[in-house]
Amino acid sequence: MVLGLRQFTDRVGDGAGEPFLDADNGEELMHEQPGVAVVLGNRAPDSPGTLYISTKQVIWLSDVDRAKGYAVDFLSLSLHAISTDPEAYPSPCIYAQIETEADEDESEGSDSESSDALDLSKITEMRLVPSNPSQLDTLFDIFCQCAELNPEPIDEEEEEQNWVFSADQIVEETAEEEDHFSQNPSNSIGHSNGDHDLARTVLELQINDQRFEDADEIDHDRDSGHH
Amino acid sequence: MLFFSYFKDLVGREVTVELKNDLAIRGTLHSVDQYLNIKLENTRVVDQDKYPHMLSVRNCFIRGSVVRYVQLPPEGVDIELLHDATRREARGG
């Protein structure tokens, strides 16, 4: 997944209309709000434009410049709020904080592909200013609804758990073909561990335990086989 | 699930939510969902000098995954109850 704000220019039809959504993966348009200006960071507002809220992302498309549009996944929206304090921003708006890659590993982002002065991937704040402030509550509610549709993907954790589980199975399986196991101390088990050191340590411990246990059993089996 | 039911009990109380980006927001807990997304009302930013633009937002939805800590009101913490609940959770019940 790519964190942060990104350029969005995929429009359906002749390129003037609605954003192209990933319908194959179940993305649906939840709300369309014309007459919304977008403010990225401390930049000047972009307007006029139309706000599209889908089940996966927030998209703002310029009404005048068809090459201009921005999108951010709900997964990257840390928080959103209704801002009505004129000291915070002159016009009532939806305020959103965007999680960026730079946030995570404080490293200076390597040069981006575009030489554009505006580096979208580093924008951490966005304001959406509807021409009619009475729409704010509706917009806020839709944002909430869609954010809840996008919980944190748990694949990684699940994979790890599944993997630990299946590792036991693998060990049990390979124990039956001891030769294979001892000839390849660096078999796929160690490999799949990746760079997760703790997991590796724990797993190696488990593997060693299993080996001892199984070796005993196998010896025992052999013994009983002989007699 | 323990945190979810516990936070649900705190609805209506004042909490301070500290985010992983160091922003701390104080407000009335409006609701919480199973992903520990948190909705606050009448929010204010604790460190106003650092985040002046967040001075006062009316409602605020915070993504569960960006929350580092939730500071609870002392009167909202029933130690006996939590003790029991954690023990039950540890037993997998």
CSV table of C-alpha atoms in Angstrom, one decimal:
chain,number,residue,atom,x,y,z
A,1,MET,CA,0.0,0.0,0.0
A,2,VAL,CA,1.2,3.5,-0.8
A,3,LEU,CA,0.7,5.9,2.0
A,4,GLY,CA,0.0,9.6,1.6
A,5,LEU,CA,-1.5,11.8,-1.0
A,6,ARG,CA,-1.1,11.1,-4.7
A,7,GLN,CA,-1.9,12.5,-8.1
A,8,PHE,CA,-5.2,11.3,-9.6
A,9,THR,CA,-6.1,11.8,-13.2
A,10,ASP,CA,-8.1,8.6,-14.1
A,11,ARG,CA,-11.4,9.9,-15.2
A,12,VAL,CA,-14.1,7.9,-16.9
A,13,GLY,CA,-15.5,8.6,-20.3
A,14,ASP,CA,-13.7,11.4,-22.2
A,15,GLY,CA,-11.7,12.3,-19.2
A,16,ALA,CA,-13.9,15.0,-18.0
A,17,GLY,CA,-16.2,13.1,-15.7
A,18,GLU,CA,-16.1,11.1,-12.5
A,19,PRO,CA,-13.0,9.3,-11.2
A,20,PHE,CA,-12.3,5.8,-12.4
A,21,LEU,CA,-12.9,3.5,-9.5
A,22,ASP,CA,-11.7,0.0,-9.0
A,23,ALA,CA,-15.1,-1.5,-9.3
A,24,ASP,CA,-13.6,-5.0,-9.8
A,25,ASN,CA,-12.3,-4.9,-6.3
A,26,GLY,CA,-15.6,-3.6,-4.9
A,27,GLU,CA,-14.8,0.1,-4.8
A,28,GLU,CA,-18.0,2.1,-4.9
A,29,LEU,CA,-18.8,5.8,-5.0
A,30,MET,CA,-20.4,6.9,-1.7
A,31,HIS,CA,-20.8,10.6,-2.2
A,32,GLU,CA,-20.2,13.3,-4.7
A,33,GLN,CA,-19.9,16.9,-3.6
A,34,PRO,CA,-19.5,19.6,-6.2
A,35,GLY,CA,-18.2,23.0,-5.3
A,36,VAL,CA,-15.3,22.0,-2.9
A,37,ALA,CA,-11.9,23.6,-2.7
A,38,VAL,CA,-8.9,21.7,-1.6
A,39,VAL,CA,-6.1,23.1,0.5
A,40,LEU,CA,-2.9,21.0,0.7
A,41,GLY,CA,-0.7,21.8,3.6
A,42,ASN,CA,-0.2,25.6,3.8
A,43,ARG,CA,-0.7,26.1,0.1
A,44,ALA,CA,-3.3,28.3,-1.5
A,45,PRO,CA,-6.7,26.6,-2.1
A,46,ASP,CA,-7.4,24.9,-5.4
A,47,SER,CA,-10.8,25.5,-6.8
A,48,PRO,CA,-13.3,25.0,-8.2
A,49,GLY,CA,-13.4,21.2,-7.8
A,50,THR,CA,-15.6,18.3,-7.0
A,51,LEU,CA,-15.1,15.9,-4.1
A,52,TYR,CA,-15.7,12.2,-4.6
A,53,ILE,CA,-15.8,9.9,-1.6
A,54,SER,CA,-15.5,6.2,-2.4
A,55,THR,CA,-15.4,3.2,-0.2
A,56,LYS,CA,-11.7,3.2,-0.5
A,57,GLN,CA,-10.4,6.7,-1.0
A,58,VAL,CA,-11.1,10.5,-1.0
A,59,ILE,CA,-10.7,12.0,-4.5
A,60,TRP,CA,-10.7,15.7,-5.4
A,61,LEU,CA,-10.8,16.6,-9.1
A,62,SER,CA,-10.4,20.0,-10.5
A,63,ASP,CA,-13.4,21.3,-12.6
A,64,VAL,CA,-11.2,23.3,-14.8
A,65,ASP,CA,-7.9,21.5,-15.2
A,66,ARG,CA,-8.6,17.9,-16.2
A,67,ALA,CA,-5.0,16.9,-15.4
A,68,LYS,CA,-5.4,18.1,-11.9
A,69,GLY,CA,-6.7,15.8,-9.2
A,70,TYR,CA,-5.6,14.3,-5.9
A,71,ALA,CA,-6.5,11.2,-4.0
A,72,VAL,CA,-5.8,9.7,-0.6
A,73,ASP,CA,-6.7,6.3,0.7
A,74,PHE,CA,-8.8,6.1,3.9
A,75,LEU,CA,-6.0,3.9,5.2
A,76,SER,CA,-3.7,7.0,5.1
A,77,LEU,CA,-6.1,9.3,6.8
A,78,SER,CA,-5.0,9.4,10.5
A,79,LEU,CA,-7.8,11.7,11.5
A,80,HIS,CA,-10.5,14.0,10.1
A,81,ALA,CA,-12.4,16.7,11.9
A,82,ILE,CA,-14.8,19.5,11.3
A,83,SER,CA,-12.9,22.8,11.7
A,84,THR,CA,-15.1,25.8,12.3
A,85,ASP,CA,-12.6,28.0,14.2
A,86,PRO,CA,-11.8,31.0,12.0
A,87,GLU,CA,-8.5,31.3,13.7
A,88,ALA,CA,-7.5,27.8,12.5
A,89,TYR,CA,-8.8,28.4,9.0
A,90,PRO,CA,-10.9,31.3,7.7
A,91,SER,CA,-13.5,29.0,6.1
A,92,PRO,CA,-15.3,26.1,7.8
A,93,CYS,CA,-13.9,22.9,6.4
A,94,ILE,CA,-13.1,19.3,6.8
A,95,TYR,CA,-9.6,19.0,8.2
A,96,ALA,CA,-7.6,15.8,7.6
A,97,GLN,CA,-4.2,14.6,8.7
A,98,ILE,CA,-2.5,12.3,6.2
A,99,GLU,CA,0.0,9.6,7.2
A,100,THR,CA,3.0,9.7,4.9
A,101,GLU,CA,5.9,7.3,4.3
A,102,ALA,CA,8.3,10.0,5.6
A,103,ASP,CA,6.4,9.9,8.9
A,104,GLU,CA,7.4,6.3,9.5
A,105,ASP,CA,11.1,6.2,8.7
A,106,GLU,CA,12.3,9.8,9.2
A,107,SER,CA,14.7,9.3,6.3
A,108,GLU,CA,14.9,12.0,3.7
A,109,GLY,CA,12.7,10.7,0.9
A,110,SER,CA,14.8,9.9,-2.1
A,111,ASP,CA,14.1,12.0,-5.1
A,112,SER,CA,10.6,11.4,-6.5
A,113,GLU,CA,10.0,10.7,-10.1
A,114,SER,CA,8.4,14.0,-10.8
A,115,SER,CA,10.5,17.2,-10.7
A,116,ASP,CA,7.3,19.0,-9.7
A,117,ALA,CA,7.9,21.4,-6.8
A,118,LEU,CA,4.9,20.0,-5.0
A,119,ASP,CA,5.8,16.6,-3.5
A,120,LEU,CA,2.4,15.1,-2.7
A,121,SER,CA,3.8,12.3,-0.7
A,122,LYS,CA,5.0,14.7,1.9
A,123,ILE,CA,1.7,16.5,2.4
A,124,THR,CA,0.5,15.7,5.9
A,125,GLU,CA,-2.5,18.0,6.1
A,126,MET,CA,-5.5,18.6,3.8
A,127,ARG,CA,-8.5,20.8,4.1
A,128,LEU,CA,-11.7,20.4,2.1
A,129,VAL,CA,-13.7,23.5,1.9
A,130,PRO,CA,-17.3,23.1,0.7
A,131,SER,CA,-18.9,26.2,-0.8
A,132,ASN,CA,-21.8,25.6,1.5
A,133,PRO,CA,-20.7,25.0,5.1
A,134,SER,CA,-24.0,23.2,6.0
A,135,GLN,CA,-22.6,20.2,4.1
A,136,LEU,CA,-19.8,19.7,6.7
A,137,ASP,CA,-21.7,17.4,9.0
A,138,THR,CA,-22.8,15.2,6.1
A,139,LEU,CA,-19.3,15.0,4.8
A,140,PHE,CA,-17.9,14.3,8.2
A,141,ASP,CA,-20.3,11.4,8.7
A,142,ILE,CA,-19.5,9.9,5.3
A,143,PHE,CA,-15.8,10.2,6.1
A,144,CYS,CA,-16.4,8.3,9.4
A,145,GLN,CA,-18.5,5.6,7.7
A,146,CYS,CA,-15.8,5.0,5.0
A,147,ALA,CA,-13.0,5.1,7.5
A,148,GLU,CA,-14.7,2.2,9.3
A,149,LEU,CA,-14.9,0.3,6.0
A,150,ASN,CA,-11.1,0.4,5.9
A,151,PRO,CA,-9.6,-1.2,8.9
A,152,GLU,CA,-5.9,-1.8,9.0
A,153,PRO,CA,-5.0,-4.7,6.8
A,154,ILE,CA,-3.9,-7.6,9.1
A,155,ASP,CA,-2.4,-9.8,6.3
A,156,GLU,CA,1.1,-9.4,7.6
A,157,GLU,CA,0.3,-10.5,11.1
A,158,GLU,CA,-1.9,-13.2,10.0
A,159,GLU,CA,0.7,-14.5,7.6
A,160,GLU,CA,3.1,-14.6,10.4
A,161,GLN,CA,0.8,-16.4,12.6
A,162,ASN,CA,-0.2,-18.9,9.9
A,163,TRP,CA,3.4,-19.3,9.1
A,164,VAL,CA,4.4,-20.1,12.7
A,165,PHE,CA,1.6,-22.6,12.6
A,166,SER,CA,2.5,-24.2,9.4
A,167,ALA,CA,6.2,-24.2,10.4
A,168,ASP,CA,5.3,-26.7,13.0
A,169,GLN,CA,3.6,-28.8,10.3
A,170,ILE,CA,6.6,-28.5,8.1
A,171,VAL,CA,8.9,-29.6,10.9
A,172,GLU,CA,6.7,-32.5,11.5
A,173,GLU,CA,6.6,-33.4,7.9
A,174,THR,CA,10.3,-33.0,7.4
A,175,ALA,CA,11.0,-35.0,10.5
A,176,GLU,CA,9.8,-38.0,8.6
A,177,GLU,CA,12.4,-37.3,5.9
A,178,GLU,CA,15.2,-36.5,8.3
A,179,ASP,CA,17.8,-36.6,5.5
A,180,HIS,CA,16.3,-33.7,3.8
A,181,PHE,CA,16.1,-31.7,7.0
A,182,SER,CA,19.7,-32.3,8.1
A,183,GLN,CA,21.1,-31.7,4.7
A,184,ASN,CA,19.4,-28.4,4.4
A,185,PRO,CA,19.8,-26.5,7.6
A,186,SER,CA,19.0,-23.4,5.8
A,187,ASN,CA,15.9,-24.6,4.2
A,188,SER,CA,12.8,-22.6,3.5
A,189,ILE,CA,12.0,-22.4,7.2
A,190,GLY,CA,14.9,-20.0,7.9
A,191,HIS,CA,14.3,-18.3,4.6
A,192,SER,CA,10.7,-17.4,5.2
A,193,ASN,CA,11.6,-15.8,8.5
A,194,GLY,CA,12.8,-12.7,6.6
A,195,ASP,CA,14.3,-10.2,8.9
A,196,HIS,CA,12.2,-10.8,11.9
A,197,ASP,CA,14.9,-11.7,14.3
A,198,LEU,CA,12.7,-12.4,17.3
A,199,ALA,CA,10.5,-14.7,15.3
A,200,ARG,CA,13.5,-16.4,13.9
A,201,THR,CA,15.0,-17.0,17.3
A,202,VAL,CA,11.8,-18.4,18.6
A,203,LEU,CA,11.3,-20.6,15.6
A,204,GLU,CA,14.8,-21.9,15.7
A,205,LEU,CA,14.3,-22.8,19.3
A,206,GLN,CA,11.1,-24.6,18.3
A,207,ILE,CA,12.8,-26.3,15.4
A,208,ASN,CA,15.6,-27.6,17.6
A,209,ASP,CA,13.2,-28.9,20.2
A,210,GLN,CA,11.3,-30.7,17.5
A,211,ARG,CA,14.4,-32.2,16.1
A,212,PHE,CA,15.5,-33.6,19.4
A,213,GLU,CA,12.0,-34.9,20.1
A,214,ASP,CA,11.6,-36.4,16.7
A,215,ALA,CA,15.1,-37.9,16.6
A,216,ASP,CA,14.3,-39.7,19.8
A,217,GLU,CA,11.1,-40.9,18.4
A,218,ILE,CA,12.7,-42.0,15.2
A,219,ASP,CA,15.4,-43.9,17.0
A,220,HIS,CA,12.8,-45.4,19.1
A,221,ASP,CA,10.8,-46.4,16.0
A,222,ARG,CA,13.9,-47.9,14.4
A,223,ASP,CA,14.7,-49.8,17.6
A,224,SER,CA,11.3,-51.2,17.8
A,225,GLY,CA,11.4,-52.0,14.1
A,226,HIS,CA,14.5,-54.0,14.5
A,227,HIS,CA,13.2,-56.1,17.3
B,1,MET,CA,-12.3,-7.1,22.5
B,2,LEU,CA,-11.6,-6.2,26.0
B,3,PHE,CA,-10.4,-2.7,25.0
B,4,PHE,CA,-13.4,-2.2,22.8
B,5,SER,CA,-15.9,-3.0,25.6
B,6,TYR,CA,-13.9,-1.0,28.1
B,7,PHE,CA,-13.7,2.1,25.9
B,8,LYS,CA,-17.4,1.8,25.2
B,9,ASP,CA,-18.0,2.2,28.9
B,10,LEU,CA,-16.1,5.4,28.8
B,11,VAL,CA,-18.4,7.1,26.3
B,12,GLY,CA,-19.3,10.5,27.5
B,13,ARG,CA,-16.2,11.0,29.5
B,14,GLU,CA,-13.2,13.2,28.9
B,15,VAL,CA,-10.2,11.4,27.5
B,16,THR,CA,-6.9,12.5,26.0
B,17,VAL,CA,-5.9,10.6,22.9
B,18,GLU,CA,-2.2,10.7,22.1
B,19,LEU,CA,-1.3,9.9,18.5
B,20,LYS,CA,1.8,8.3,17.2
B,21,ASN,CA,2.7,11.6,15.6
B,22,ASP,CA,2.8,13.1,19.1
B,23,LEU,CA,-0.4,15.1,18.7
B,24,ALA,CA,-2.5,14.8,21.8
B,25,ILE,CA,-6.2,15.6,21.6
B,26,ARG,CA,-8.5,16.0,24.5
B,27,GLY,CA,-12.2,15.7,24.2
B,28,THR,CA,-15.4,14.0,25.1
B,29,LEU,CA,-15.4,10.4,23.9
B,30,HIS,CA,-18.4,10.2,21.5
B,31,SER,CA,-18.0,6.6,20.3
B,32,VAL,CA,-15.5,3.9,19.6
B,33,ASP,CA,-15.7,0.9,17.2
B,34,GLN,CA,-14.3,-2.5,17.0
B,35,TYR,CA,-11.1,-1.2,15.3
B,36,LEU,CA,-10.7,1.3,18.2
B,37,ASN,CA,-11.4,4.1,15.9
B,38,ILE,CA,-12.3,7.0,18.2
B,39,LYS,CA,-14.7,9.8,17.8
B,40,LEU,CA,-14.2,12.8,20.0
B,41,GLU,CA,-16.4,15.9,20.6
B,42,ASN,CA,-15.5,19.3,21.9
B,43,THR,CA,-11.9,18.6,21.2
B,44,ARG,CA,-8.9,20.7,22.0
B,45,VAL,CA,-5.3,20.1,21.3
B,46,VAL,CA,-3.1,19.7,24.4
B,47,ASP,CA,0.0,21.3,22.9
B,48,GLN,CA,-1.6,24.3,21.2
B,49,ASP,CA,1.6,26.0,20.3
B,50,LYS,CA,2.7,23.1,18.3
B,51,TYR,CA,-0.6,22.5,16.5
B,52,PRO,CA,-2.3,25.8,16.3
B,53,HIS,CA,-4.5,24.8,13.4
B,54,MET,CA,-6.1,22.1,15.5
B,55,LEU,CA,-7.1,24.7,18.1
B,56,SER,CA,-10.7,23.8,18.1
B,57,VAL,CA,-12.4,21.3,15.9
B,58,ARG,CA,-15.9,20.4,16.6
B,59,ASN,CA,-15.8,16.7,16.0
B,60,CYS,CA,-12.9,14.5,15.4
B,61,PHE,CA,-12.5,11.0,14.1
B,62,ILE,CA,-9.2,9.3,14.9
B,63,ARG,CA,-8.1,6.2,13.1
B,64,GLY,CA,-7.5,3.4,15.6
B,65,SER,CA,-4.2,2.5,14.1
B,66,VAL,CA,-2.6,5.9,14.8
B,67,VAL,CA,-3.4,6.0,18.5
B,68,ARG,CA,-0.5,5.5,20.8
B,69,TYR,CA,-2.2,6.1,24.2
B,70,VAL,CA,-5.5,6.9,25.6
B,71,GLN,CA,-5.4,8.8,28.9
B,72,LEU,CA,-8.4,7.8,31.0
B,73,PRO,CA,-10.2,9.8,33.6
B,74,PRO,CA,-9.3,8.3,37.0
B,75,GLU,CA,-13.0,8.1,38.0
B,76,GLY,CA,-13.6,6.0,34.8
B,77,VAL,CA,-11.2,3.3,35.9
B,78,ASP,CA,-12.8,0.5,37.9
B,79,ILE,CA,-9.8,-1.5,39.0
B,80,GLU,CA,-11.8,-4.5,40.3
B,81,LEU,CA,-13.7,-4.8,37.1
B,82,LEU,CA,-10.7,-4.5,34.9
B,83,HIS,CA,-8.8,-7.0,37.0
B,84,ASP,CA,-11.6,-9.5,36.5
B,85,ALA,CA,-12.0,-8.7,32.8
B,86,THR,CA,-8.3,-9.1,32.1
B,87,ARG,CA,-8.1,-12.4,33.9
B,88,ARG,CA,-11.1,-13.7,32.0
B,89,GLU,CA,-9.5,-12.5,28.7
B,90,ALA,CA,-6.2,-14.2,29.6
B,91,ARG,CA,-8.1,-17.4,30.1
B,92,GLY,CA,-9.5,-17.0,26.6
B,93,GLY,CA,-13.1,-16.6,27.9
